[in-house]
mmCIF file of C-alpha atoms (C1' of nucleotides) in Angstrom:
data_model
loop_
_atom_site.group_PDB
_atom_site.id
_atom_site.type_symbol
_atom_site.label_atom_id
_atom_site.label_comp_id
_atom_site.label_asym_id
_atom_site.label_seq_id
_atom_site.Cartn_x
_atom_site.Cartn_y
_atom_site.Cartn_z
ATOM 1 C CA UNK A 23 -1.301 9.545 38.951
ATOM 2 C CA UNK A 24 0.067 9.464 35.679
ATOM 3 C CA UNK A 25 3.499 9.202 37.566
ATOM 4 C CA UNK A 26 5.826 5.986 37.846
ATOM 5 C CA UNK A 27 8.770 5.705 39.918
ATOM 6 C CA UNK A 28 11.696 3.888 39.108
ATOM 7 C CA UNK A 29 15.213 2.760 40.259
ATOM 8 C CA UNK A 30 18.174 1.026 40.044
ATOM 9 C CA UNK A 31 21.057 -1.137 42.532
ATOM 10 C CA UNK A 32 24.358 -2.156 42.227
ATOM 11 C CA UNK A 33 26.001 -3.327 44.101
ATOM 12 C CA UNK A 34 30.055 -1.271 44.876
ATOM 13 C CA UNK A 35 33.217 -2.681 45.946
ATOM 14 C CA UNK A 36 35.934 -0.212 46.602
ATOM 15 C CA UNK A 37 34.193 2.688 45.093
ATOM 16 C CA UNK A 38 34.172 0.281 42.120
ATOM 17 C CA UNK A 39 30.987 -1.152 40.691
ATOM 18 C CA UNK A 40 31.536 -4.869 40.934
ATOM 19 C CA UNK A 41 27.141 -6.049 39.558
ATOM 20 C CA UNK A 42 23.896 -3.573 38.556
ATOM 21 C CA UNK A 43 21.364 -4.621 35.975
ATOM 22 C CA UNK A 44 23.770 -5.262 32.515
ATOM 23 C CA UNK A 45 26.771 -7.059 34.041
ATOM 24 C CA UNK A 46 23.750 -9.096 35.400
ATOM 25 C CA UNK A 47 22.420 -10.101 32.277
ATOM 26 C CA UNK A 48 25.361 -10.050 30.545
ATOM 27 C CA UNK A 49 25.721 -13.449 33.595
ATOM 28 C CA UNK A 50 22.304 -14.841 33.086
ATOM 29 C CA UNK A 51 23.860 -14.843 29.118
ATOM 30 C CA UNK A 52 26.831 -16.311 29.643
ATOM 31 C CA UNK A 53 24.877 -18.515 31.460
ATOM 32 C CA UNK A 54 22.633 -19.716 28.863
ATOM 33 C CA UNK A 55 24.907 -18.975 25.291
ATOM 34 C CA UNK A 56 28.071 -21.170 27.520
ATOM 35 C CA UNK A 57 30.016 -18.382 25.825
ATOM 36 C CA UNK A 58 30.934 -14.683 25.758
ATOM 37 C CA UNK A 59 30.901 -13.590 22.288
ATOM 38 C CA UNK A 60 27.305 -15.718 21.787
ATOM 39 C CA UNK A 61 25.999 -13.634 25.289
ATOM 40 C CA UNK A 62 27.012 -10.505 23.580
ATOM 41 C CA UNK A 63 24.828 -11.180 20.428
ATOM 42 C CA UNK A 64 22.263 -12.003 21.740
ATOM 43 C CA UNK A 65 22.651 -8.603 24.105
ATOM 44 C CA UNK A 66 23.423 -6.590 21.364
ATOM 45 C CA UNK A 67 26.574 -5.892 23.122
ATOM 46 C CA UNK A 68 30.509 -5.598 21.276
ATOM 47 C CA UNK A 69 32.379 -8.266 22.491
ATOM 48 C CA UNK A 70 35.308 -5.951 24.356
ATOM 49 C CA UNK A 71 32.141 -4.898 26.416
ATOM 50 C CA UNK A 72 30.956 -8.223 26.977
ATOM 51 C CA UNK A 73 34.493 -9.289 27.866
ATOM 52 C CA UNK A 74 34.912 -5.340 29.871
ATOM 53 C CA UNK A 75 32.361 -5.812 32.508
ATOM 54 C CA UNK A 76 33.425 -10.210 32.956
ATOM 55 C CA UNK A 77 37.093 -8.906 33.606
ATOM 56 C CA UNK A 78 36.132 -5.627 36.905
ATOM 57 C CA UNK A 79 33.754 -8.172 37.773
ATOM 58 C CA UNK A 80 36.124 -10.795 38.306
ATOM 59 C CA UNK A 81 38.996 -8.556 39.534
ATOM 60 C CA UNK A 82 36.913 -7.048 41.307
ATOM 61 C CA UNK A 83 34.710 -9.726 43.791
ATOM 62 C CA UNK A 84 36.434 -11.882 46.268
ATOM 63 C CA UNK A 85 36.577 -14.984 44.396
ATOM 64 C CA UNK A 86 36.073 -15.810 40.266
ATOM 65 C CA UNK A 87 32.149 -14.705 39.419
ATOM 66 C CA UNK A 88 33.017 -16.610 35.858
ATOM 67 C CA UNK A 89 36.085 -19.183 34.032
ATOM 68 C CA UNK A 90 36.857 -18.688 30.950
ATOM 69 C CA UNK A 91 38.894 -21.231 28.284
ATOM 70 C CA UNK A 92 40.731 -20.899 25.171
ATOM 71 C CA UNK A 93 40.563 -22.655 22.990
ATOM 72 C CA UNK A 94 39.490 -26.749 21.842
ATOM 73 C CA UNK A 95 36.719 -28.187 21.391
ATOM 74 C CA UNK A 96 33.936 -25.069 20.254
ATOM 75 C CA UNK A 97 37.069 -23.072 20.302
ATOM 76 C CA UNK A 98 36.189 -22.615 23.857
ATOM 77 C CA UNK A 99 33.864 -20.569 26.066
ATOM 78 C CA UNK A 100 32.655 -19.315 29.543
ATOM 79 C CA UNK A 101 30.907 -19.844 32.419
ATOM 80 C CA UNK A 102 29.303 -18.746 35.569
ATOM 81 C CA UNK A 103 31.076 -20.544 38.887
ATOM 82 C CA UNK A 104 28.554 -21.006 42.260
ATOM 83 C CA UNK A 105 30.076 -17.825 42.830
ATOM 84 C CA UNK A 106 28.583 -16.272 39.981
ATOM 85 C CA UNK A 107 25.354 -17.372 40.428
ATOM 86 C CA UNK A 108 24.926 -17.052 43.978
ATOM 87 C CA UNK A 109 25.110 -13.196 43.374
ATOM 88 C CA UNK A 110 23.225 -13.096 40.833
ATOM 89 C CA UNK A 111 19.918 -15.120 42.881
ATOM 90 C CA UNK A 112 21.079 -12.050 45.049
ATOM 91 C CA UNK A 113 20.947 -9.403 43.585
ATOM 92 C CA UNK A 114 17.478 -10.282 41.306
ATOM 93 C CA UNK A 115 15.887 -10.417 44.469
ATOM 94 C CA UNK A 116 17.210 -7.859 46.071
ATOM 95 C CA UNK A 117 16.280 -5.699 42.980
ATOM 96 C CA UNK A 118 12.549 -7.716 42.739
ATOM 97 C CA UNK A 119 12.557 -6.563 46.854
ATOM 98 C CA UNK A 120 13.195 -3.430 46.162
ATOM 99 C CA UNK A 121 10.928 -2.606 42.980
ATOM 100 C CA UNK A 122 7.847 -3.595 45.367
ATOM 101 C CA UNK A 123 8.877 -1.674 48.548
ATOM 102 C CA UNK A 124 9.222 1.622 45.807
ATOM 103 C CA UNK A 125 6.091 0.719 44.620
ATOM 104 C CA UNK A 126 4.869 0.286 48.211
ATOM 105 C CA UNK A 127 6.325 3.961 49.450
ATOM 106 C CA UNK A 128 5.060 5.599 46.111
ATOM 107 C CA UNK A 129 1.559 5.285 47.490
ATOM 108 C CA UNK A 130 1.957 6.485 50.844
ATOM 109 C CA UNK A 131 3.032 9.335 49.491
ATOM 110 C CA UNK A 132 -0.206 9.309 46.984
ATOM 111 C CA UNK A 133 -2.860 9.496 49.615
ATOM 112 C CA UNK A 134 -1.385 12.515 51.000
ATOM 113 C CA UNK A 135 -1.113 14.734 47.322
ATOM 114 C CA UNK A 136 0.670 14.920 43.711
ATOM 115 C CA UNK B 9 32.988 -8.139 53.641
ATOM 116 C CA UNK B 10 33.243 -5.337 51.898
ATOM 117 C CA UNK B 11 30.251 -4.841 49.332
ATOM 118 C CA UNK B 12 28.026 -1.940 49.571
ATOM 119 C CA UNK B 13 24.228 -1.648 47.597
ATOM 120 C CA UNK B 14 23.656 2.513 46.105
ATOM 121 C CA UNK B 15 21.023 2.862 44.065
ATOM 122 C CA UNK B 16 19.859 5.972 42.111
ATOM 123 C CA UNK B 17 15.269 5.951 41.783
ATOM 124 C CA UNK B 18 13.725 9.166 40.144
ATOM 125 C CA UNK B 19 10.189 9.374 38.820
ATOM 126 C CA UNK B 20 8.308 8.872 35.748
ATOM 127 C CA UNK B 21 5.683 10.416 34.490
ATOM 128 C CA UNK B 22 4.937 9.763 30.125
ATOM 129 C CA UNK B 23 7.949 7.007 30.772
ATOM 130 C CA UNK B 24 10.238 10.858 30.794
ATOM 131 C CA UNK B 25 12.329 11.306 33.652
ATOM 132 C CA UNK B 26 10.417 14.100 35.716
ATOM 133 C CA UNK B 27 12.577 14.000 38.656
ATOM 134 C CA UNK B 28 15.668 12.445 40.500
ATOM 135 C CA UNK B 29 18.710 13.129 42.303
ATOM 136 C CA UNK B 30 20.096 16.115 39.896
ATOM 137 C CA UNK B 31 16.446 17.755 39.861
ATOM 138 C CA UNK B 32 16.001 17.721 43.273
ATOM 139 C CA UNK B 33 19.254 19.011 44.145
ATOM 140 C CA UNK B 34 18.421 22.053 41.536
ATOM 141 C CA UNK B 35 15.315 22.190 42.925
ATOM 142 C CA UNK B 36 16.902 22.861 47.001
ATOM 143 C CA UNK B 37 18.781 25.704 45.531
ATOM 144 C CA UNK B 38 16.014 27.449 43.795
ATOM 145 C CA UNK B 39 14.641 27.552 47.192
ATOM 146 C CA UNK B 40 18.063 28.664 48.327
ATOM 147 C CA UNK B 41 19.015 31.382 46.259
ATOM 148 C CA UNK B 42 16.133 32.528 44.854
ATOM 149 C CA UNK B 43 17.967 31.974 41.318
ATOM 150 C CA UNK B 44 18.436 29.728 39.141
ATOM 151 C CA UNK B 45 21.220 31.229 37.387
ATOM 152 C CA UNK B 46 22.759 31.766 40.732
ATOM 153 C CA UNK B 47 21.170 27.990 41.872
ATOM 154 C CA UNK B 48 23.793 26.893 38.885
ATOM 155 C CA UNK B 49 26.558 28.263 39.836
ATOM 156 C CA UNK B 50 26.383 26.876 43.457
ATOM 157 C CA UNK B 51 25.818 23.704 41.448
ATOM 158 C CA UNK B 52 28.282 24.171 38.710
ATOM 159 C CA UNK B 53 26.226 23.316 36.030
ATOM 160 C CA UNK B 54 25.675 25.688 33.208
ATOM 161 C CA UNK B 55 23.233 27.898 33.537
ATOM 162 C CA UNK B 56 21.283 26.530 30.132
ATOM 163 C CA UNK B 57 21.419 23.131 31.460
ATOM 164 C CA UNK B 58 19.253 23.884 34.900
ATOM 165 C CA UNK B 59 17.101 25.770 33.166
ATOM 166 C CA UNK B 60 16.360 23.395 30.420
ATOM 167 C CA UNK B 61 16.104 20.304 33.412
ATOM 168 C CA UNK B 62 13.421 22.990 35.354
ATOM 169 C CA UNK B 63 11.800 23.554 32.053
ATOM 170 C CA UNK B 64 11.055 19.436 30.965
ATOM 171 C CA UNK B 65 10.230 19.074 34.755
ATOM 172 C CA UNK B 66 7.321 22.169 34.892
ATOM 173 C CA UNK B 67 5.906 21.109 30.847
ATOM 174 C CA UNK B 68 5.815 17.479 32.292
ATOM 175 C CA UNK B 69 4.516 17.769 36.061
ATOM 176 C CA UNK B 70 0.586 18.428 36.673
ATOM 177 C CA UNK B 71 1.364 21.775 38.040
ATOM 178 C CA UNK B 72 3.677 23.635 37.618
ATOM 179 C CA UNK B 73 7.080 23.127 40.632
ATOM 180 C CA UNK B 74 9.316 26.502 39.485
ATOM 181 C CA UNK B 75 7.620 29.656 39.019
ATOM 182 C CA UNK B 76 9.964 32.462 36.917
ATOM 183 C CA UNK B 77 10.503 36.280 37.110
ATOM 184 C CA UNK B 78 12.022 38.084 34.115
ATOM 185 C CA UNK B 79 12.840 42.298 34.255
ATOM 186 C CA UNK B 80 12.921 43.779 38.224
ATOM 187 C CA UNK B 81 14.654 43.789 41.091
ATOM 188 C CA UNK B 82 17.762 41.642 40.600
ATOM 189 C CA UNK B 83 16.612 41.173 37.137
ATOM 190 C CA UNK B 84 14.433 38.368 37.831
ATOM 191 C CA UNK B 85 14.558 35.187 39.866
ATOM 192 C CA UNK B 86 13.136 31.777 40.221
ATOM 193 C CA UNK B 87 11.419 30.090 43.461
ATOM 194 C CA UNK B 88 9.760 26.615 43.943
ATOM 195 C CA UNK B 89 5.280 26.422 44.322
ATOM 196 C CA UNK B 90 3.639 24.362 47.235
ATOM 197 C CA UNK B 91 3.880 21.827 44.679
ATOM 198 C CA UNK B 92 7.695 21.921 44.172
ATOM 199 C CA UNK B 93 8.234 21.760 47.944
ATOM 200 C CA UNK B 94 5.753 18.789 48.408
ATOM 201 C CA UNK B 95 8.124 15.969 45.616
ATOM 202 C CA UNK B 96 11.055 17.599 47.044
ATOM 203 C CA UNK B 97 9.736 16.137 50.473
ATOM 204 C CA UNK B 98 8.072 13.306 48.514
ATOM 205 C CA UNK B 99 11.283 12.030 47.226
ATOM 206 C CA UNK B 100 13.625 12.599 49.503
ATOM 207 C CA UNK B 101 11.926 10.302 51.984
ATOM 208 C CA UNK B 102 11.089 7.706 49.046
ATOM 209 C CA UNK B 103 14.814 7.813 48.607
ATOM 210 C CA UNK B 104 16.105 7.637 52.037
ATOM 211 C CA UNK B 105 13.396 5.624 53.062
ATOM 212 C CA UNK B 106 15.143 2.600 49.875
ATOM 213 C CA UNK B 107 18.207 3.374 51.231
ATOM 214 C CA UNK B 108 17.460 1.534 54.395
ATOM 215 C CA UNK B 109 15.967 -0.592 52.864
ATOM 216 C CA UNK B 110 18.850 -2.003 50.707
ATOM 217 C CA UNK B 111 21.334 -1.752 53.598
ATOM 218 C CA UNK B 112 18.634 -4.512 55.500
ATOM 219 C CA UNK B 113 18.173 -5.970 52.409
ATOM 220 C CA UNK B 114 22.183 -7.266 51.923
ATOM 221 C CA UNK B 115 22.480 -7.618 55.353
ATOM 222 C CA UNK B 116 19.962 -10.868 54.559
ATOM 223 C CA UNK B 117 22.149 -12.431 52.250
ATOM 224 C CA UNK B 118 24.991 -12.054 54.451
ATOM 225 C CA UNK B 119 23.724 -14.412 56.072
ATOM 226 C CA UNK B 120 24.548 -16.802 53.850
ATOM 227 C CA UNK B 121 27.237 -15.595 51.967
ATOM 228 C CA UNK B 122 29.941 -13.639 50.068
ATOM 229 C "C1'" DT C 24 15.275 56.744 29.512
ATOM 230 C "C1'" DA C 25 20.491 53.880 30.721
ATOM 231 C "C1'" DT C 26 21.363 50.291 34.304
ATOM 232 C "C1'" DC C 27 21.630 45.600 36.679
ATOM 233 C "C1'" DG C 28 20.530 41.061 36.690
ATOM 234 C "C1'" DT C 29 18.170 38.080 35.477
ATOM 235 C "C1'" DT C 30 15.156 34.374 32.040
ATOM 236 C "C1'" DA C 31 14.968 32.493 27.739
ATOM 237 C "C1'" DT C 32 17.103 30.515 23.211
ATOM 238 C "C1'" DA C 33 20.240 29.106 19.472
ATOM 239 C "C1'" DT C 34 24.687 27.914 17.863
ATOM 240 C "C1'" DC C 35 29.657 26.400 18.025
ATOM 241 C "C1'" DT C 36 32.763 24.119 20.174
ATOM 242 C "C1'" DT C 37 34.946 20.173 22.955
ATOM 243 C "C1'" DA C 38 35.033 16.291 25.275
ATOM 244 C "C1'" DT C 39 33.138 11.426 26.588
ATOM 245 C "C1'" DC C 40 31.986 7.498 25.904
ATOM 246 C "C1'" DA C 41 30.450 3.887 22.629
ATOM 247 C "C1'" DA C 42 31.529 0.740 18.773
ATOM 248 C "C1'" DA C 43 33.871 -0.345 15.035
ATOM 249 C "C1'" DT C 44 37.483 -3.166 12.830
ATOM 250 C "C1'" DA C 45 42.422 -5.614 13.724
ATOM 251 C "C1'" DT C 46 44.831 -9.030 15.074
ATOM 252 C "C1'" DA C 47 46.966 -12.671 17.599
ATOM 253 C "C1'" DG C 48 47.312 -17.254 20.535
ATOM 254 C "C1'" DC C 49 44.534 -21.295 21.757
ATOM 255 C "C1'" DG C 50 44.070 -26.298 22.358
ATOM 256 C "C1'" DA C 51 40.536 -30.127 20.343
ATOM 257 C "C1'" DC C 52 40.135 -32.921 17.310
ATOM 258 C "C1'" DA C 53 39.319 -34.649 12.451
ATOM 259 C "C1'" DT D 15 49.290 -30.337 11.079
ATOM 260 C "C1'" DG D 16 45.507 -26.926 9.299
ATOM 261 C "C1'" DT D 17 41.440 -25.157 10.390
ATOM 262 C "C1'" DC D 18 37.571 -23.866 13.206
ATOM 263 C "C1'" DG D 19 35.288 -20.719 17.221
ATOM 264 C "C1'" DC D 20 36.140 -19.115 21.083
ATOM 265 C "C1'" DT D 21 38.717 -15.458 24.616
ATOM 266 C "C1'" DA D 22 41.613 -11.150 24.749
ATOM 267 C "C1'" DT D 23 43.256 -7.330 23.436
ATOM 268 C "C1'" DA D 24 45.583 -2.538 20.888
ATOM 269 C "C1'" DT D 25 44.017 1.175 17.764
ATOM 270 C "C1'" DT D 26 40.713 3.729 15.415
ATOM 271 C "C1'" DT D 27 36.680 6.294 13.921
ATOM 272 C "C1'" DG D 28 32.142 8.258 15.126
ATOM 273 C "C1'" DA D 29 27.783 9.442 18.171
ATOM 274 C "C1'" DT D 30 26.561 11.166 21.012
ATOM 275 C "C1'" DA D 31 26.754 14.155 25.219
ATOM 276 C "C1'" DA D 32 27.984 18.677 27.586
ATOM 277 C "C1'" DG D 33 29.843 22.575 27.927
ATOM 278 C "C1'" DA D 34 31.031 27.293 25.861
ATOM 279 C "C1'" DT D 35 30.002 31.277 24.026
ATOM 280 C "C1'" DA D 36 27.126 35.110 22.344
ATOM 281 C "C1'" DT D 37 22.316 37.867 22.181
ATOM 282 C "C1'" DA D 38 17.851 39.291 23.487
ATOM 283 C "C1'" DA D 39 14.166 39.957 26.407
ATOM 284 C "C1'" DC D 40 11.795 41.417 30.592
ATOM 285 C "C1'" DG D 41 11.373 45.596 33.881
ATOM 286 C "C1'" DA D 42 11.647 48.229 38.855
ATOM 287 C "C1'" DT D 43 14.686 51.344 39.733
ATOM 288 C "C1'" DA D 44 17.806 55.533 40.072
#
DNA sequence: TATCGTTATATCTTATCAAATATAGCGACA
DNA sequence: TGTCGCTATATTTGATAAGATATAACGATA
């Protein structure tokens, strides 16, 4: 059997994307670097795109996910809120469980044919 | 809770997409109409795109999924093979199960917060 | 053998999205 | 008070995907 099953999950709020794999990766990079611009750089993403993603995320989430500061020591920065960390953890847990579930489902089907 | 979880699954063969929701919808339309061009029309898709999808599908699948004929009564046509029908059924079963699984997973997380 | 609706394919144009560029403003700190 | 790296935002350019258009070939049927 050479077939592989893949998946992509995301969370929506009011029919708009709130959180998907890309935003989760960005959130994790923000947590590691403490800055939106550095996070964007490590993900080889434009600052603008990173900012847009976080802006949409914050405006649609029920509580702030990322807090930012301008100026001051180091020029400013960005960091996750506790709520943001919870969201990331929940997303990654569900995503991992989904992969395992789908692998099982695929094996079930393999008993039959293909 | 206003958050909703969504998903998209697909099957790959040799790191190329074999079957996803779009192609499954196309296959079902082919089965209903007996023709690639009519199927494309009902899905508001260009014939070219439909043909490309089916061409990729047939060339990557282990067995033919769609058979076509040119000329003759009605000008020709397209129909699913038994193998194609099995693929469609397997995909839709897995997809439906995945949705249910994710809804459950989401509820588990809701016990905690959000 | 002319007609018809289909498959099959190439080419060109358009639209959409991503990327690049530019610029303003901020506040700690030296 | 000048510098620095960062956030925040608009605008322009470029690349890639999608769409439109055109055309050939095919075989049953009348």
